[in-house]
Coordinates of C-alpha atoms and ligand atoms in Angstrom, one line a residue:
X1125 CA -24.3 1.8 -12.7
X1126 CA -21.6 4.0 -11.1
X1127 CA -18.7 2.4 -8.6
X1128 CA -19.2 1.9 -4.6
X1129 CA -16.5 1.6 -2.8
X1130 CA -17.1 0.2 0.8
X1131 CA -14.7 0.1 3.9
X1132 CA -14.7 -2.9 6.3
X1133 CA -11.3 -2.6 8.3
X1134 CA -8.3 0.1 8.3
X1135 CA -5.1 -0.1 9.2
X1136 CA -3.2 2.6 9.4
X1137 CA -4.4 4.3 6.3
X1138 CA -4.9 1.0 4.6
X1139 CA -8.6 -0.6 4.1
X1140 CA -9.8 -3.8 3.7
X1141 CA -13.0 -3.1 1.5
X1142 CA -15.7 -3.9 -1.1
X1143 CA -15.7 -3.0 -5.0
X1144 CA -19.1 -2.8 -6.2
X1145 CA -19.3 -2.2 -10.1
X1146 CA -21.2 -3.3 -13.4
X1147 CA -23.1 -5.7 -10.4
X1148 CA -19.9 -7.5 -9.6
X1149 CA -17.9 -7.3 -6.5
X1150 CA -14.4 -7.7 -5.7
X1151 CA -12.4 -7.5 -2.3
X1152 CA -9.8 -5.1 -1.8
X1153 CA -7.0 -4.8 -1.9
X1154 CA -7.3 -6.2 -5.3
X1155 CA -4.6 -6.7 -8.0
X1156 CA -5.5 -6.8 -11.4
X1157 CA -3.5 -9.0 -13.7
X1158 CA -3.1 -7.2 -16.6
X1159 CA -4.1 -9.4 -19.9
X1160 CA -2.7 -8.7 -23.3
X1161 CA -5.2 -9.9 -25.6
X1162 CA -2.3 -10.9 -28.2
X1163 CA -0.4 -12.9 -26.0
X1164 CA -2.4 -14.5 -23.0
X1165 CA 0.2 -16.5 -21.7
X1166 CA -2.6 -17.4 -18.8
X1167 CA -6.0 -17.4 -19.7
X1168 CA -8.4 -15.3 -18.0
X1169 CA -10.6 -18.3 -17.8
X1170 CA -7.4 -19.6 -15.8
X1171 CA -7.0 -17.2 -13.7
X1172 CA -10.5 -16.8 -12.7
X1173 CA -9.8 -20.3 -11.3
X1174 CA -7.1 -19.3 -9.3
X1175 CA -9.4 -16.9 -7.6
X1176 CA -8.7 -13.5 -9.7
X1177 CA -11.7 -11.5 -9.2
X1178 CA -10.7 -8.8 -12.0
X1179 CA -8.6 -8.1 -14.5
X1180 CA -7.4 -5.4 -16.9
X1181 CA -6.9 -5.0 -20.4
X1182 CA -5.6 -2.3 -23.1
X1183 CA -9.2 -0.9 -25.0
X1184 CA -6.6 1.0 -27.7
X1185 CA -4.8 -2.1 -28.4
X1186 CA -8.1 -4.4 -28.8
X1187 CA -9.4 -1.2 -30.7
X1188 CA -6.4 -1.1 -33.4
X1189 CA -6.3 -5.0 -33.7
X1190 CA -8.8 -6.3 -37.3
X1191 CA -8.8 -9.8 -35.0
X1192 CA -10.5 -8.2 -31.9
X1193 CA -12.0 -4.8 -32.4
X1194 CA -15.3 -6.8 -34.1
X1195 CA -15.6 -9.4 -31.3
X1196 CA -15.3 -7.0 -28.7
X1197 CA -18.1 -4.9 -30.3
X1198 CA -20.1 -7.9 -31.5
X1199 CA -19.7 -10.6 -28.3
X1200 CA -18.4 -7.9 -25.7
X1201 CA -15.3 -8.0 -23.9
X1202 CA -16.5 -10.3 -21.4
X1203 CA -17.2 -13.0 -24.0
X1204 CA -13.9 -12.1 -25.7
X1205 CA -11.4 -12.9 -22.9
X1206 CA -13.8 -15.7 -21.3
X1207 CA -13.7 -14.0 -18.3
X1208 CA -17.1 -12.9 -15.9
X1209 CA -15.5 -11.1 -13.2
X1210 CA -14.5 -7.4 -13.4
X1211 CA -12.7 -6.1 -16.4
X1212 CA -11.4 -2.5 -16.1
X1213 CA -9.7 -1.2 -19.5
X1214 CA -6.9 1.3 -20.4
X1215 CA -7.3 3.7 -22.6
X1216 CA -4.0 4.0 -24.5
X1217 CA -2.4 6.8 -22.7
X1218 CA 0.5 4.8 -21.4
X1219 CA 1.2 4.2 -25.4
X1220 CA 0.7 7.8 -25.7
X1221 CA 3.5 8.4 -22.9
X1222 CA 6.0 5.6 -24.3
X1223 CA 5.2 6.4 -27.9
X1224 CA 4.6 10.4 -28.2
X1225 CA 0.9 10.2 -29.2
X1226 CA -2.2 8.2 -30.2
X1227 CA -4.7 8.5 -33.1
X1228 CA -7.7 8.5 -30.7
X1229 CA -9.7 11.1 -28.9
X1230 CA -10.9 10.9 -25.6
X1231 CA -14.7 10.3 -26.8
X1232 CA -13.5 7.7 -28.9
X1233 CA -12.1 5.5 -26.5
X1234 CA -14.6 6.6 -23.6
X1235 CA -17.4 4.8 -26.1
X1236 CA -15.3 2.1 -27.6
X1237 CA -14.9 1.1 -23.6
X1238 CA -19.0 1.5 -23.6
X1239 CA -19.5 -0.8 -26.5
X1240 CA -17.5 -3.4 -25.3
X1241 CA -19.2 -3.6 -21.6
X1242 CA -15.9 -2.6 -19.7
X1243 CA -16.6 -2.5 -16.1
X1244 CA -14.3 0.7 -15.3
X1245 CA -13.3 2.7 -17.8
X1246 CA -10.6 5.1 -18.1
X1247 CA -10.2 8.7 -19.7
X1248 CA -7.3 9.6 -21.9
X1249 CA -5.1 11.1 -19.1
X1250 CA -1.8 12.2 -20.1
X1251 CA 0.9 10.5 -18.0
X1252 CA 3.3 13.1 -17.4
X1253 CA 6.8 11.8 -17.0
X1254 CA 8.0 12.4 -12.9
X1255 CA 10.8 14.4 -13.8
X1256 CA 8.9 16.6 -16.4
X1257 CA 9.3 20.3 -15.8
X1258 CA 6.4 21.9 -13.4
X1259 CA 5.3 24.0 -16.5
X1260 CA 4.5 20.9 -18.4
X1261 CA 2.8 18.7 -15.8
X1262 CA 0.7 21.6 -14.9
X1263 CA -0.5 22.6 -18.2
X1264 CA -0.9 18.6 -19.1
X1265 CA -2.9 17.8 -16.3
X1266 CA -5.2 20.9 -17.0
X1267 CA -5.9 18.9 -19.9
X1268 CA -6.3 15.6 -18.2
X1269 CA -8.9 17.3 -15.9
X1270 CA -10.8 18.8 -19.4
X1271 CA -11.0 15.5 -20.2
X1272 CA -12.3 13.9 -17.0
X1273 CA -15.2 16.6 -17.4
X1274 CA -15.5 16.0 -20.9
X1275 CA -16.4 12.5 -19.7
X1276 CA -19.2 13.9 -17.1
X1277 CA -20.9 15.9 -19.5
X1278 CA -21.1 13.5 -22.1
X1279 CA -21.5 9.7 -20.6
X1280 CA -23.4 11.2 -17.1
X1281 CA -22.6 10.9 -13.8
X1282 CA -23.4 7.2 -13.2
X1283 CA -21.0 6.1 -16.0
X1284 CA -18.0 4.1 -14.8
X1285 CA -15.3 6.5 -15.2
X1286 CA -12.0 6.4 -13.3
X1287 CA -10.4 9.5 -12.4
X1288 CA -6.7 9.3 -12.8
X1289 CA -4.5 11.9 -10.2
X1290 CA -1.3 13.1 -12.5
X1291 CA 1.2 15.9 -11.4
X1292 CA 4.6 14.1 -11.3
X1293 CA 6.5 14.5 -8.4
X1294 CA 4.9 17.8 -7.6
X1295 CA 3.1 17.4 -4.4
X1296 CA 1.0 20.6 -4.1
X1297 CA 0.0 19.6 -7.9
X1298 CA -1.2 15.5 -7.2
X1299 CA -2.9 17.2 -3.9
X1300 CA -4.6 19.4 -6.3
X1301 CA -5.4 16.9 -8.8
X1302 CA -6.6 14.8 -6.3
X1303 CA -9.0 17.7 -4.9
X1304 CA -10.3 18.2 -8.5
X1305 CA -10.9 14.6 -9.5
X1306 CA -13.1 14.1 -6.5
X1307 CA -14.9 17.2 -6.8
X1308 CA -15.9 16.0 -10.4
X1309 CA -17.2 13.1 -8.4
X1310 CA -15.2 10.5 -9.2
X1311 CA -14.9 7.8 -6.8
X1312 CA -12.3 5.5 -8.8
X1313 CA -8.8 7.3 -8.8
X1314 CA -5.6 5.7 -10.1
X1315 CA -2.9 7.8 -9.1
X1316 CA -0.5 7.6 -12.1
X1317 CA 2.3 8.3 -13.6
X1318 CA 4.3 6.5 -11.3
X1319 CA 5.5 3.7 -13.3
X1320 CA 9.0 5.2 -13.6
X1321 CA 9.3 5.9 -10.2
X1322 CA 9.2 2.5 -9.1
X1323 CA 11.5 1.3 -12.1
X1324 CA 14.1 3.5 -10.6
X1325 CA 13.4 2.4 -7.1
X1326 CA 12.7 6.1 -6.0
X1327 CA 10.1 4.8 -3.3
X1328 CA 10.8 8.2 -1.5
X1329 CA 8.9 9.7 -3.5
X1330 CA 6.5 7.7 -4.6
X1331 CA 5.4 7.4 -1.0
X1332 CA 5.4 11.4 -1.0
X1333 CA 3.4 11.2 -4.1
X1334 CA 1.3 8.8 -2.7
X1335 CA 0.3 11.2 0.0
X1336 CA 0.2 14.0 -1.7
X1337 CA -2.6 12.5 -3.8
X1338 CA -4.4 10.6 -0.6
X1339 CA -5.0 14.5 0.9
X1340 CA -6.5 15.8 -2.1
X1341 CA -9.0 12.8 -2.6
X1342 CA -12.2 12.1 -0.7
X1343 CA -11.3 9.4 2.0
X1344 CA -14.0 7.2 0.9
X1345 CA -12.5 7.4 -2.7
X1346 CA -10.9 3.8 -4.3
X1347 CA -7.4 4.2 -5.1
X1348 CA -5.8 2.0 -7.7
X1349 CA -2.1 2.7 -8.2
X1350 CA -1.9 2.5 -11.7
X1351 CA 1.0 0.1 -12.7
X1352 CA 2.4 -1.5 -9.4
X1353 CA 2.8 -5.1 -9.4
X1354 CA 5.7 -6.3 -7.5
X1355 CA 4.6 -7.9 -4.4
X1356 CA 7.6 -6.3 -2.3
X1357 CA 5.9 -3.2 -1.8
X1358 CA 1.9 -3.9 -1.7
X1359 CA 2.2 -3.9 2.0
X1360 CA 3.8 0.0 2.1
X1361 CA 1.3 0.5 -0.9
X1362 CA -1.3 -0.2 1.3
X1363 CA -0.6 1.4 4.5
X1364 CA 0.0 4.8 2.3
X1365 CA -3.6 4.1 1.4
X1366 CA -3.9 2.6 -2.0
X1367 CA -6.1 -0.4 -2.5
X1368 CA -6.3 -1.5 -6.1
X1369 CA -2.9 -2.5 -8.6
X1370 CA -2.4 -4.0 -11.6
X1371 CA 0.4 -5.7 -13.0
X1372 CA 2.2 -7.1 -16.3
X1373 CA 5.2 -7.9 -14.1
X1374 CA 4.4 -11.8 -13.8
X1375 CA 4.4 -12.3 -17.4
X1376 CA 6.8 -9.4 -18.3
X1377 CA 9.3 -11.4 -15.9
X1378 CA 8.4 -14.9 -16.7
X1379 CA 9.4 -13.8 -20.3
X1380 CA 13.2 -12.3 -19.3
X1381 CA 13.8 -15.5 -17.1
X1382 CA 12.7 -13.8 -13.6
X1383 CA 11.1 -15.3 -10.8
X1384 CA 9.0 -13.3 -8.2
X1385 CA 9.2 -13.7 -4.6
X1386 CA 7.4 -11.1 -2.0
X1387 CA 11.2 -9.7 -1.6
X1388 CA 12.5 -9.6 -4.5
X1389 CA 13.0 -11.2 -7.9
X1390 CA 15.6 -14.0 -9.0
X1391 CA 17.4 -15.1 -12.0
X1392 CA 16.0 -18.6 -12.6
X1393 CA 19.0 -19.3 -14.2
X1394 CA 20.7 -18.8 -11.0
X1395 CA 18.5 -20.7 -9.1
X1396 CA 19.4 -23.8 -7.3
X1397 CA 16.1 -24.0 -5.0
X1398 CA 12.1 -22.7 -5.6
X1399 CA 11.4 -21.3 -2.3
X1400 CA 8.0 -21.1 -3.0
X1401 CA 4.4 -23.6 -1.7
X1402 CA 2.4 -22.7 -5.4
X1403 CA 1.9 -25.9 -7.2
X1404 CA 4.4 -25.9 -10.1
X1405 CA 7.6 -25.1 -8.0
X1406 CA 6.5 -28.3 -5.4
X1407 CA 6.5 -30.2 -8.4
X1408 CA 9.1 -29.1 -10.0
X1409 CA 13.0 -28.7 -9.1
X1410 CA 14.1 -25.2 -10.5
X1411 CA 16.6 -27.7 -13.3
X1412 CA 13.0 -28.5 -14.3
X1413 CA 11.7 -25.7 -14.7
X1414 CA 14.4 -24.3 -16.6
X1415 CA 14.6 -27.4 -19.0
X1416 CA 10.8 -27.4 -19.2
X1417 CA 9.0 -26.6 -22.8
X1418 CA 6.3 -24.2 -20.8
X1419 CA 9.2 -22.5 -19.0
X1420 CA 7.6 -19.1 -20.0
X1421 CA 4.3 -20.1 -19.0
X1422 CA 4.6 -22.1 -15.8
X1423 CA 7.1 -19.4 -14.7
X1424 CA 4.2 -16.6 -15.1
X1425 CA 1.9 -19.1 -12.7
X1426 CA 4.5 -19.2 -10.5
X1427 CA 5.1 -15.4 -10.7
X1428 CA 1.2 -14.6 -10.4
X1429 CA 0.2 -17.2 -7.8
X1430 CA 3.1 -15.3 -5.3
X1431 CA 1.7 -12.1 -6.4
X1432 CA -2.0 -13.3 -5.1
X1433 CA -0.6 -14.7 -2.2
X1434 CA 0.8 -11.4 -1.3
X1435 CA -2.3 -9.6 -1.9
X1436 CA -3.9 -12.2 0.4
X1437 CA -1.5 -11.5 3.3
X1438 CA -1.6 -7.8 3.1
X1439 CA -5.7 -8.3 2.9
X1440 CA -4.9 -10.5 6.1
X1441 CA -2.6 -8.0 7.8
X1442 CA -5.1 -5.6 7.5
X1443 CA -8.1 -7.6 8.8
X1444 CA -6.5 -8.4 11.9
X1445 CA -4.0 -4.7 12.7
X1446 CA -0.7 -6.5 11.6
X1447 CA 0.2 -4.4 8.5
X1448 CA 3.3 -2.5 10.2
X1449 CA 4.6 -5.9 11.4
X1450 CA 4.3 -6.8 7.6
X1451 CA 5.2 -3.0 6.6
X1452 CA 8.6 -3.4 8.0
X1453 CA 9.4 -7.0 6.6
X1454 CA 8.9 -6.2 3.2
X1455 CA 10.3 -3.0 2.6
X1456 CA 14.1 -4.6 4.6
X1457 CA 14.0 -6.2 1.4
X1458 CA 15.8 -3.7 -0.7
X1459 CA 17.6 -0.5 0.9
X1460 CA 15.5 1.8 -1.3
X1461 CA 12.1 0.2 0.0
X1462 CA 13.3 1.1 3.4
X1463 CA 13.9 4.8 2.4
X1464 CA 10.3 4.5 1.9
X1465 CA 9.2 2.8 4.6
X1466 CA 11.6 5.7 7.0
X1467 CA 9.4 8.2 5.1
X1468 CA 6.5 6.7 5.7
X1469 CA 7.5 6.6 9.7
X1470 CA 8.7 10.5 9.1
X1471 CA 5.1 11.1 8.0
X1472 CA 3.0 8.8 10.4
X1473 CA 1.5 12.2 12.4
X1474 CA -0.4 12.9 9.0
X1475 CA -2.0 9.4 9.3
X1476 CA -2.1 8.6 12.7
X1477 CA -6.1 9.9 12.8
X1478 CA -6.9 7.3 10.1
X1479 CA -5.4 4.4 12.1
X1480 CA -7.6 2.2 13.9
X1481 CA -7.9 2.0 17.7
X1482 CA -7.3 -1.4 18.2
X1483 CA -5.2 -4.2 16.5
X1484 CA -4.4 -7.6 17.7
X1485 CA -0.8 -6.7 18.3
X1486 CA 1.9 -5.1 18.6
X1487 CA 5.6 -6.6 17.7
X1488 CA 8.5 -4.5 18.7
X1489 CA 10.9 -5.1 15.5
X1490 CA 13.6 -2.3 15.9
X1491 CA 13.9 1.3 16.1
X1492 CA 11.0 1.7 13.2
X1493 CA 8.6 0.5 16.1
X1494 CA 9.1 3.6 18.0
X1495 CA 7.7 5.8 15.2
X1496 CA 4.5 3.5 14.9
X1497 CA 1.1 5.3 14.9
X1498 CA 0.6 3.8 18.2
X1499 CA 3.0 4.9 20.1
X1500 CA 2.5 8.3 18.9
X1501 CA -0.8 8.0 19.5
X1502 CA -0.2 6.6 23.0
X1503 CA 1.9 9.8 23.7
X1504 CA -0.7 12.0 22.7
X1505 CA -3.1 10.2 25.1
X1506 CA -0.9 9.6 28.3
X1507 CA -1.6 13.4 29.7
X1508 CA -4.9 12.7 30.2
X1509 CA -4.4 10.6 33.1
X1510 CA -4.0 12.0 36.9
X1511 CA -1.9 10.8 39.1
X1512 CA -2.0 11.1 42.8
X1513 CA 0.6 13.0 45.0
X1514 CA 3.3 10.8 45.0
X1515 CA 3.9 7.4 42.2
X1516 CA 6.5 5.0 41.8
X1517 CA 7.8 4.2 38.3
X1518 CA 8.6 0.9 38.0
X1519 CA 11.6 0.9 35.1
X1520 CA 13.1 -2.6 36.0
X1521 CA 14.3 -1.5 39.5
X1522 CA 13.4 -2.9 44.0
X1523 CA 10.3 -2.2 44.6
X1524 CA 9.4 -0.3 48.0
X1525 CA 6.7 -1.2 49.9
X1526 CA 4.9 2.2 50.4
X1527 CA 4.2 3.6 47.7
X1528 CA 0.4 3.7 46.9
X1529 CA 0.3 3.8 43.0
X1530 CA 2.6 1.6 40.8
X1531 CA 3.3 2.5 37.2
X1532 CA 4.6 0.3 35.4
X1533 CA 7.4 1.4 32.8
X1534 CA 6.8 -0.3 29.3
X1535 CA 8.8 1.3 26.7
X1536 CA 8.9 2.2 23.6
X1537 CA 5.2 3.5 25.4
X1538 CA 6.3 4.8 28.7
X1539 CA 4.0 5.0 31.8
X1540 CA 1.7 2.1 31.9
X1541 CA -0.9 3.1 34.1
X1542 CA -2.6 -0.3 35.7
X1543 CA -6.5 0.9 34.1
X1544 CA -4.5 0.6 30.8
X1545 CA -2.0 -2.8 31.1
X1546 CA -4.5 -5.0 29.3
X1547 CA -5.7 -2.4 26.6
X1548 CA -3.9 -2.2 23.3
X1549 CA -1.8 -1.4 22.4
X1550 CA 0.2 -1.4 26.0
X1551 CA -1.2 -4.5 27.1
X1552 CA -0.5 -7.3 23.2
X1553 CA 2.5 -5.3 22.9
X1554 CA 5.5 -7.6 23.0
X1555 CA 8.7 -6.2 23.2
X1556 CA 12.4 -7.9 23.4
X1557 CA 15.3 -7.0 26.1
X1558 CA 15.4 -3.0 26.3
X1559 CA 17.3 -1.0 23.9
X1560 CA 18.6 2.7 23.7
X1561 CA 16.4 3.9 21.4
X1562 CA 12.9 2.0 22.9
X1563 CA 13.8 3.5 26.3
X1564 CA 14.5 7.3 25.1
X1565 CA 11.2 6.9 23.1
X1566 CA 9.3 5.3 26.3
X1567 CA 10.9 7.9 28.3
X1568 CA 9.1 10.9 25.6
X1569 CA 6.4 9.5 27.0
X1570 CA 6.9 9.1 30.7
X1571 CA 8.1 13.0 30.3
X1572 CA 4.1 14.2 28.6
X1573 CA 2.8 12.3 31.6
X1574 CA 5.0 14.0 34.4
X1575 CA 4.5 17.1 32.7
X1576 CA 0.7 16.7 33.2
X1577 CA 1.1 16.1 36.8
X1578 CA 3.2 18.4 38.1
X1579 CA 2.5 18.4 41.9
X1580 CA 3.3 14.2 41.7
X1581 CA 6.2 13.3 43.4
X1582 CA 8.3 11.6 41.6
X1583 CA 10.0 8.4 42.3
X1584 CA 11.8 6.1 39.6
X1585 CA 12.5 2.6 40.4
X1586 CA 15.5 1.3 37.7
X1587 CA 19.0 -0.6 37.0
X1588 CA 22.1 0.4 36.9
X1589 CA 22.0 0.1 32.9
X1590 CA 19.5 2.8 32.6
X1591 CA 19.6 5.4 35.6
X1592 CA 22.2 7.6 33.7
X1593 CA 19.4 7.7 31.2
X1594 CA 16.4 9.0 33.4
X1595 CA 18.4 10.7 35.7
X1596 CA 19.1 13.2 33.2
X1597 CA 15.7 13.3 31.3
X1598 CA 14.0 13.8 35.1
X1599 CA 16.7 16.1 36.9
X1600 CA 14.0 16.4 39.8
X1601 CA 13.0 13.0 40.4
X1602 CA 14.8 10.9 42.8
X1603 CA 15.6 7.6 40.9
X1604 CA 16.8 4.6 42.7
X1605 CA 18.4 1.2 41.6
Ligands
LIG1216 N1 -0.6 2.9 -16.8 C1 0.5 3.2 -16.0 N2 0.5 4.5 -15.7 C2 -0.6 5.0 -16.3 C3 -1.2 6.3 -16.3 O1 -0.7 7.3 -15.7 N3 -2.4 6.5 -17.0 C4 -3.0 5.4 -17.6 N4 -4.1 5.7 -18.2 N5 -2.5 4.2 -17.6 C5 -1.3 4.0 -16.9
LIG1217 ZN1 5.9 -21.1 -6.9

């Protein structure tokens, strides 16, 4: 019993891992399609075909229904959704939080999530709305955390319990939470309460949030982001950290009409095209689809198989050091996804120690490039290396014949000392013509190397385009053109 989580790559503070629990395993990131057990417009036996490895369902609404409460009890819930890969259950707090309360304690639905074999179960939380006053959300997720310890003492310390981080948009209070949950041991932490957040695009703070809870929580804990599903912003998900979702949104949509893409969602009715390689838009045209008897259904395929796909390239991106690349596609998708993303790059020096050394490569794609990890972390390096008494910068500019050492000037990094031009991320870095901003950020760097080698003379070798500019950022080096 109990839940493992295992790390395999990182990328910036994203993981590529292993979920090891009730003796399955999943890979992560992982979304979890959530599965109503009323209305199960895909089957899980379905989606285990189209290579789901876990899902999630609602224990309170299989525990109110006459039809399902016995069968989950008598053939388990395994049996009861034909599914045999990982099932993590709800416990009915997000119908407390949209309905006011529940008629259930948090024993009762610990156990009824025992009896029925979930694989991960989860405590009564209380999901305190964002914009709740501080008073509230700290006195509700004191009893969240009574709870969580309610469900140590009684089911033990190898029982499956989740351990969700609340606190609403109060960062001191998700760090907080987050530093309590994983002192109670829990290695599976949704961070929730967020769902309104992302309704009202306020990816701002949800990345703030996101944070917030990351510093409280053990690194090595698994962190599901309770109610995320739209495929646009997995990728920023990811790099904050989080490894796990779960979504309704492919059938929610698929009922109102709505067709998923990774940057966005479209009015089928609008439609004249399905820019999409899944099965059922090939094989359909979207007049089709929209004419079709099974609209609802082959819509939700549709809307799940692009959801999977995502997941797949994030897991990619990860594997191979491309998420920023993928970071700063998806979140140009809608301006409030970039407010997240700028955050994100406002934030990067609290992450940069989590990023990996080495990544395939690196794409310049704008002025977000300059606040990479990399290039941070490449500024923080470049002091370390000596130069002899006099060097040439080579910024684009003739080259004399007499000078003994040769740096080459590759911005946004700066000085690109030859020991270093193959290494990443200096060397795969590939960058277009030179622009303002990439040459004031490569010149930060040139600057912590100069200032590191004081006694060097100075020489920079550049164009008439950019002498202005490191004239007056080196006032005591002679720079030629
Ligand atoms: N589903 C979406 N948000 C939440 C949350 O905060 N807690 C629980 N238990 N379920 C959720
Ligand atoms: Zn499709």
């Amino acid at each position: 019993m109990g839940i493992y989580f295992e790390v395999i790559h990182k990328d910036i503070a994203g993981r590529l891992g292993k979920l090891k629990v009730g003796g399955k395993i999943i890979k992560t990131p992982a979304l979890l399609p959530v599965v109503n057990p009323h209305l199960q417009i895909i089957h899980p036996a379905e989606m285990k075909k189209l290579g789901i490895e876990g899902i999630i369902t609602n224990a309170y609404i299989i525990s109110k229904s006459d039809e399902f409460r016995h069968q989950a009890l008598e053939r388990g819930l395994h049996d009861l959704l034909d599914f045999d890969g990982l099932i993590m259950t709800d416990s009915g707090s997000f119908q407390m939080s949209v309905y006011g309360s529940v008629d259930i304690t948090n024993e009762q639905t610990l156990s009824f999530q025992r009896d029925i074999g979930s694989d991960i179960w989860v405590p009564l939380d209380i999901p305190t709305h964002p914009d709740a006053p501080r008073g509230e959300v700290a006195t509700q997720m004191d009893i969240t955390m009574d709870r969580m310890r309610e469900a140590r003492t009684i089911f033990g310390p190898d029982a499956p319990i989740s351990g969700p981080v609340q606190g609403a948009i109060f960062e001191d209070l998700r760090e907080s939470a987050g530093r309590r949950v994983s002192g109670m041991g829990f290695a599976y932490c949704p961070i929730g309460a967020v769902v309104p957040l992302m309704e009202a695009y306020r990816y701002r703070e949800l990345v703030n949030v996101i944070l917030a809870a990351k510093k409280g929580l053990n690194s090595g804990s698994c962190v599901h982001l309770f109610g995320a599903g739209h495929p646009s912003m997995f990728a920023l998900a990811v790099a904050l950290g989080c490894d796990v979702f779960d979504s309704a949104a492919y059938a929610l949509y698929a009922k109102e009409g709505r067709y998923i893409t990774p940057s966005g969602t479209l009015k089928l009715d609008e439609m004249s095209e399905l820019p999409c390689a899944c099965q059922i838009c090939r094989s359909h045209t979207a007049d089709e689809l929209r004419k079709s008897p099974d609209r609802q259904k082959l819509l939700a395929c549709h809307n799940l198989a692009i959801t999977m796909a995502e997941i797949s390239r994030v897991r990619a991106a990860v594997q191979e050091g491309t998420l920023w690349e993928l970071v700063d596609e998806r979140c140009r998708a809608h301006p409030r996804l970039l407010d997240g993303y700028h955050r994100l790059l406002e934030r990067v020096l609290e992450l940069k120690h989590l990023d990996r050394a080495t990544k395939r490569r690196f794409f310049y794609r704008g002025a977000e490039s300059c606040d990479r990890t990399e290039v941070t972390r490449y500024h923080e390096m470049i002091p370390r290396v000596k130069l002899a008494g006099t060097a040439l910068i080579d910024a684009g500019g003739p080259i004399p014949s007499h000078f003994p050492e040769i740096i080459e000037f590759k911005p946004p990094f700066g000085p690109v000392p030859y020991e270093l031009s193959e290494t990443f991320p200096v060397g795969p870095c590939e960058i277009p013509s030179w622009d303002e901003t990439m040459v004031a950020c490569g010149i930060k760097g040139l600057a912590a190397l100069l200032a590191a080698n004081t006694s060097t003379k100075v020489t920079i070798s550049t164009t008439s385009r950019w002498e202005q500019m490191f004239q007056s950022a080196f006032p005591d080096c002679e720079v030629i053109t």
